[in-house]
Amino acid sequence: MPLGDSITLGVNGGYRNNLYTGLRQDNCGVSYVGTQSDVNTRVAEKRHEGHPRLTIGDIAGSINAWMASTQPSIILLMAGTNDTAWWTAEYAGQIGARHNALIEQLRSARPTAWIFVASIPPQSSALIQPNNIDRAALTQQLNAVIRKNVDARVAAGQRVRFVDVNSVLTTADLYDGIHPTEAAHAKVAQKFLEAIRAALGSAPTPPG
């Protein structure tokens, strides 16, 4: 289940295209699940759970129903851009706490699933209200919190892994200061692919 906001939806399928191709090259059967279908996706598997404009809280409010109908065994979570890009009265620690609660919600609903938690892409510099904070800095602060939370879960033996998408992207990879270009999504896919291989081997079964 590719889960998140408009970046998960992506441009013409976003990272889902190259990830699908990479998993197939590993002789891994791939079945994306989700309540959404993107006709612009360039590969055969078009299902996803990427919802434009949704915040972490919005996703938390709907994810139980989405998972009940799709039963994912692997969840690819990338969320938080809409909590940092436009307006927020919160700081990274508060946003990160809600993000961590979402991870726990996913675990509670699908206790045997693997959850790959991505950092969010960089953002161009801009002051956002009401805290008058630079969203570029807030993004990096949030990613540090996400990594710390996931590292604690790994240490506790949970089926949760961190995927550092942010590390392979710069603002030059964004077409509007927030969203990665189609070409940049290939870099995102590679990070997910590396994380899946490291956690599950070259042929995770069954994917979801």
CSV table of C-alpha atoms in Angstrom, one decimal:
chain,number,residue,atom,x,y,z
A,1,MET,CA,0.0,0.0,0.0
A,2,PRO,CA,1.7,3.3,-1.1
A,3,LEU,CA,0.2,5.6,1.5
A,4,GLY,CA,0.4,9.4,1.8
A,5,ASP,CA,-0.5,12.6,0.0
A,6,SER,CA,-0.1,14.0,-3.5
A,7,ILE,CA,3.6,13.0,-3.5
A,8,THR,CA,2.5,9.3,-3.2
A,9,LEU,CA,0.1,9.9,-6.1
A,10,GLY,CA,3.0,11.4,-7.9
A,11,VAL,CA,3.5,12.5,-11.5
A,12,ASN,CA,2.2,9.8,-13.9
A,13,GLY,CA,2.5,7.3,-11.1
A,14,GLY,CA,5.5,8.8,-9.3
A,15,TYR,CA,7.8,6.5,-7.4
A,16,ARG,CA,5.4,3.6,-7.8
A,17,ASN,CA,6.5,3.1,-11.4
A,18,ASN,CA,10.2,2.5,-10.8
A,19,LEU,CA,9.6,0.6,-7.6
A,20,TYR,CA,7.3,-1.8,-9.4
A,21,THR,CA,9.9,-2.3,-12.1
A,22,GLY,CA,12.6,-2.9,-9.6
A,23,LEU,CA,10.7,-5.5,-7.7
A,24,ARG,CA,9.7,-7.3,-10.8
A,25,GLN,CA,13.4,-7.4,-11.8
A,26,ASP,CA,14.0,-9.1,-8.4
A,27,ASN,CA,11.4,-11.8,-9.5
A,28,CYS,CA,9.0,-10.4,-7.0
A,29,GLY,CA,5.3,-10.5,-7.6
A,30,VAL,CA,3.9,-7.0,-7.0
A,31,SER,CA,0.3,-6.1,-6.2
A,32,TYR,CA,-0.3,-2.5,-5.2
A,33,VAL,CA,-3.4,-2.1,-3.0
A,34,GLY,CA,-5.4,1.0,-2.2
A,35,THR,CA,-8.8,2.5,-2.7
A,36,GLN,CA,-7.5,4.9,-5.4
A,37,SER,CA,-6.6,4.1,-9.0
A,38,ASP,CA,-4.4,6.4,-11.0
A,39,VAL,CA,-4.9,6.0,-14.8
A,40,ASN,CA,-1.8,8.0,-15.5
A,41,THR,CA,0.4,5.4,-13.8
A,42,ARG,CA,3.0,4.0,-16.3
A,43,VAL,CA,3.0,0.4,-15.0
A,44,ALA,CA,0.2,-2.2,-14.7
A,45,GLU,CA,-0.4,-1.8,-11.0
A,46,LYS,CA,-2.3,1.4,-10.6
A,47,ARG,CA,-3.8,1.2,-7.1
A,48,HIS,CA,-2.6,3.4,-4.3
A,49,GLU,CA,-3.6,5.4,-1.2
A,50,GLY,CA,-2.1,8.8,-2.2
A,51,HIS,CA,-4.5,11.6,-1.4
A,52,PRO,CA,-3.7,15.2,-2.4
A,53,ARG,CA,-3.9,17.8,0.4
A,54,LEU,CA,-4.2,15.3,3.2
A,55,THR,CA,-2.4,15.9,6.5
A,56,ILE,CA,-1.2,13.2,8.9
A,57,GLY,CA,-4.4,13.7,10.9
A,58,ASP,CA,-6.5,13.3,7.8
A,59,ILE,CA,-4.8,10.1,6.9
A,60,ALA,CA,-5.3,8.8,10.5
A,61,GLY,CA,-9.0,9.6,10.3
A,62,SER,CA,-9.5,7.3,7.2
A,63,ILE,CA,-6.7,4.7,7.2
A,64,ASN,CA,-8.5,2.0,9.3
A,65,ALA,CA,-11.3,1.9,6.7
A,66,TRP,CA,-8.8,1.9,3.8
A,67,MET,CA,-6.8,-1.0,5.3
A,68,ALA,CA,-9.9,-3.0,6.2
A,69,SER,CA,-10.9,-3.1,2.5
A,70,THR,CA,-7.4,-3.7,1.1
A,71,GLN,CA,-5.5,-5.8,3.8
A,72,PRO,CA,-2.0,-4.6,2.9
A,73,SER,CA,1.0,-6.7,4.0
A,74,ILE,CA,3.5,-4.0,3.2
A,75,ILE,CA,2.8,-0.3,3.8
A,76,LEU,CA,4.9,2.5,2.3
A,77,LEU,CA,4.2,5.6,4.4
A,78,MET,CA,5.2,9.1,3.3
A,79,ALA,CA,3.3,11.8,5.1
A,80,GLY,CA,3.9,15.2,6.7
A,81,THR,CA,4.4,17.5,3.7
A,82,ASN,CA,0.9,19.1,4.1
A,83,ASP,CA,1.6,19.6,7.8
A,84,THR,CA,4.7,21.7,7.1
A,85,ALA,CA,4.3,23.3,3.7
A,86,TRP,CA,1.5,25.8,4.0
A,87,TRP,CA,0.5,26.7,7.5
A,88,THR,CA,1.0,25.2,10.9
A,89,ALA,CA,0.7,26.2,14.6
A,90,GLU,CA,2.8,23.2,15.6
A,91,TYR,CA,6.5,22.5,15.7
A,92,ALA,CA,8.4,19.4,14.6
A,93,GLY,CA,8.1,17.6,17.8
A,94,GLN,CA,4.3,17.9,17.8
A,95,ILE,CA,3.9,17.0,14.2
A,96,GLY,CA,6.3,14.1,14.7
A,97,ALA,CA,4.3,12.8,17.6
A,98,ARG,CA,1.1,12.6,15.5
A,99,HIS,CA,3.2,10.9,12.8
A,100,ASN,CA,4.4,8.4,15.3
A,101,ALA,CA,0.8,7.8,16.5
A,102,LEU,CA,-0.1,7.1,12.8
A,103,ILE,CA,2.6,4.5,12.6
A,104,GLU,CA,1.2,2.9,15.8
A,105,GLN,CA,-2.3,3.0,14.3
A,106,LEU,CA,-1.0,1.1,11.2
A,107,ARG,CA,0.6,-1.5,13.4
A,108,SER,CA,-2.5,-2.0,15.5
A,109,ALA,CA,-4.7,-2.5,12.4
A,110,ARG,CA,-2.1,-4.7,10.6
A,111,PRO,CA,0.1,-6.2,13.2
A,112,THR,CA,2.0,-8.5,10.8
A,113,ALA,CA,2.6,-5.9,8.1
A,114,TRP,CA,5.9,-4.4,7.3
A,115,ILE,CA,5.9,-0.6,7.5
A,116,PHE,CA,8.5,1.4,5.5
A,117,VAL,CA,8.4,5.0,6.8
A,118,ALA,CA,9.9,7.6,4.4
A,119,SER,CA,11.3,11.0,5.3
A,120,ILE,CA,9.5,13.7,3.4
A,121,PRO,CA,11.2,15.5,0.5
A,122,PRO,CA,12.9,18.9,0.9
A,123,GLN,CA,10.9,22.1,0.4
A,124,SER,CA,11.9,25.4,-0.9
A,125,SER,CA,12.5,28.1,1.7
A,126,ALA,CA,9.4,30.1,2.7
A,127,LEU,CA,8.1,31.5,6.0
A,128,ILE,CA,4.8,29.9,7.1
A,129,GLN,CA,2.4,31.2,9.6
A,130,PRO,CA,1.5,31.6,12.4
A,131,ASN,CA,4.9,30.6,13.8
A,132,ASN,CA,6.8,32.5,11.2
A,133,ILE,CA,9.1,29.5,10.6
A,134,ASP,CA,11.0,28.5,7.5
A,135,ARG,CA,9.3,25.4,6.0
A,136,ALA,CA,12.6,24.2,4.7
A,137,ALA,CA,14.0,24.1,8.2
A,138,LEU,CA,10.8,22.6,9.6
A,139,THR,CA,10.9,19.8,7.1
A,140,GLN,CA,14.4,18.8,8.1
A,141,GLN,CA,13.4,19.0,11.8
A,142,LEU,CA,10.4,16.8,11.2
A,143,ASN,CA,12.5,14.3,9.4
A,144,ALA,CA,14.9,14.1,12.3
A,145,VAL,CA,12.0,13.3,14.6
A,146,ILE,CA,10.6,10.7,12.3
A,147,ARG,CA,14.0,9.0,12.0
A,148,LYS,CA,14.4,9.0,15.8
A,149,ASN,CA,10.9,7.5,16.3
A,150,VAL,CA,11.5,4.8,13.7
A,151,ASP,CA,14.9,3.9,15.1
A,152,ALA,CA,13.3,3.3,18.5
A,153,ARG,CA,10.8,1.0,16.9
A,154,VAL,CA,13.5,-0.9,15.1
A,155,ALA,CA,15.4,-1.3,18.4
A,156,ALA,CA,12.2,-2.7,19.9
A,157,GLY,CA,12.0,-5.3,17.2
A,158,GLN,CA,9.1,-3.9,15.3
A,159,ARG,CA,8.5,-4.4,11.6
A,160,VAL,CA,9.1,-0.8,10.9
A,161,ARG,CA,12.0,0.7,8.8
A,162,PHE,CA,13.2,4.2,7.9
A,163,VAL,CA,13.6,5.2,4.3
A,164,ASP,CA,15.6,8.3,3.8
A,165,VAL,CA,14.0,9.8,0.7
A,166,ASN,CA,15.0,13.3,1.7
A,167,SER,CA,18.7,12.4,1.5
A,168,VAL,CA,18.6,11.8,-2.3
A,169,LEU,CA,16.6,14.9,-3.2
A,170,THR,CA,17.3,18.6,-3.4
A,171,THR,CA,15.1,21.6,-4.2
A,172,ALA,CA,16.3,21.2,-7.8
A,173,ASP,CA,14.3,17.9,-7.9
A,174,LEU,CA,11.0,19.8,-7.2
A,175,TYR,CA,8.8,21.3,-9.9
A,176,ASP,CA,7.1,23.8,-7.6
A,177,GLY,CA,9.2,23.9,-4.5
A,178,ILE,CA,7.3,21.0,-2.8
A,179,HIS,CA,6.5,18.2,-5.3
A,180,PRO,CA,9.2,16.0,-6.9
A,181,THR,CA,9.4,15.8,-10.7
A,182,GLU,CA,8.7,12.6,-12.4
A,183,ALA,CA,12.4,12.0,-12.9
A,184,ALA,CA,13.1,12.7,-9.2
A,185,HIS,CA,10.6,10.0,-8.3
A,186,ALA,CA,13.0,7.4,-9.6
A,187,LYS,CA,15.4,8.4,-6.8
A,188,VAL,CA,12.5,7.9,-4.3
A,189,ALA,CA,11.8,4.5,-5.7
A,190,GLN,CA,15.4,3.4,-5.4
A,191,LYS,CA,15.4,4.2,-1.7
A,192,PHE,CA,12.2,2.2,-1.1
A,193,LEU,CA,13.6,-0.6,-3.1
A,194,GLU,CA,16.8,-0.7,-1.1
A,195,ALA,CA,14.9,-0.7,2.2
A,196,ILE,CA,12.6,-3.5,1.1
A,197,ARG,CA,15.5,-5.6,-0.1
A,198,ALA,CA,17.4,-5.0,3.2
A,199,ALA,CA,14.5,-5.9,5.4
A,200,LEU,CA,12.9,-8.7,3.4
A,201,GLY,CA,15.5,-10.0,0.9
A,202,SER,CA,15.2,-9.8,-2.9
A,203,ALA,CA,11.7,-11.4,-3.1
A,204,PRO,CA,9.3,-10.2,-0.4
A,205,THR,CA,6.2,-12.3,-0.4
A,206,PRO,CA,3.4,-11.4,-0.5
A,207,PRO,CA,3.7,-7.7,-1.3
A,208,GLY,CA,0.9,-5.2,-0.7
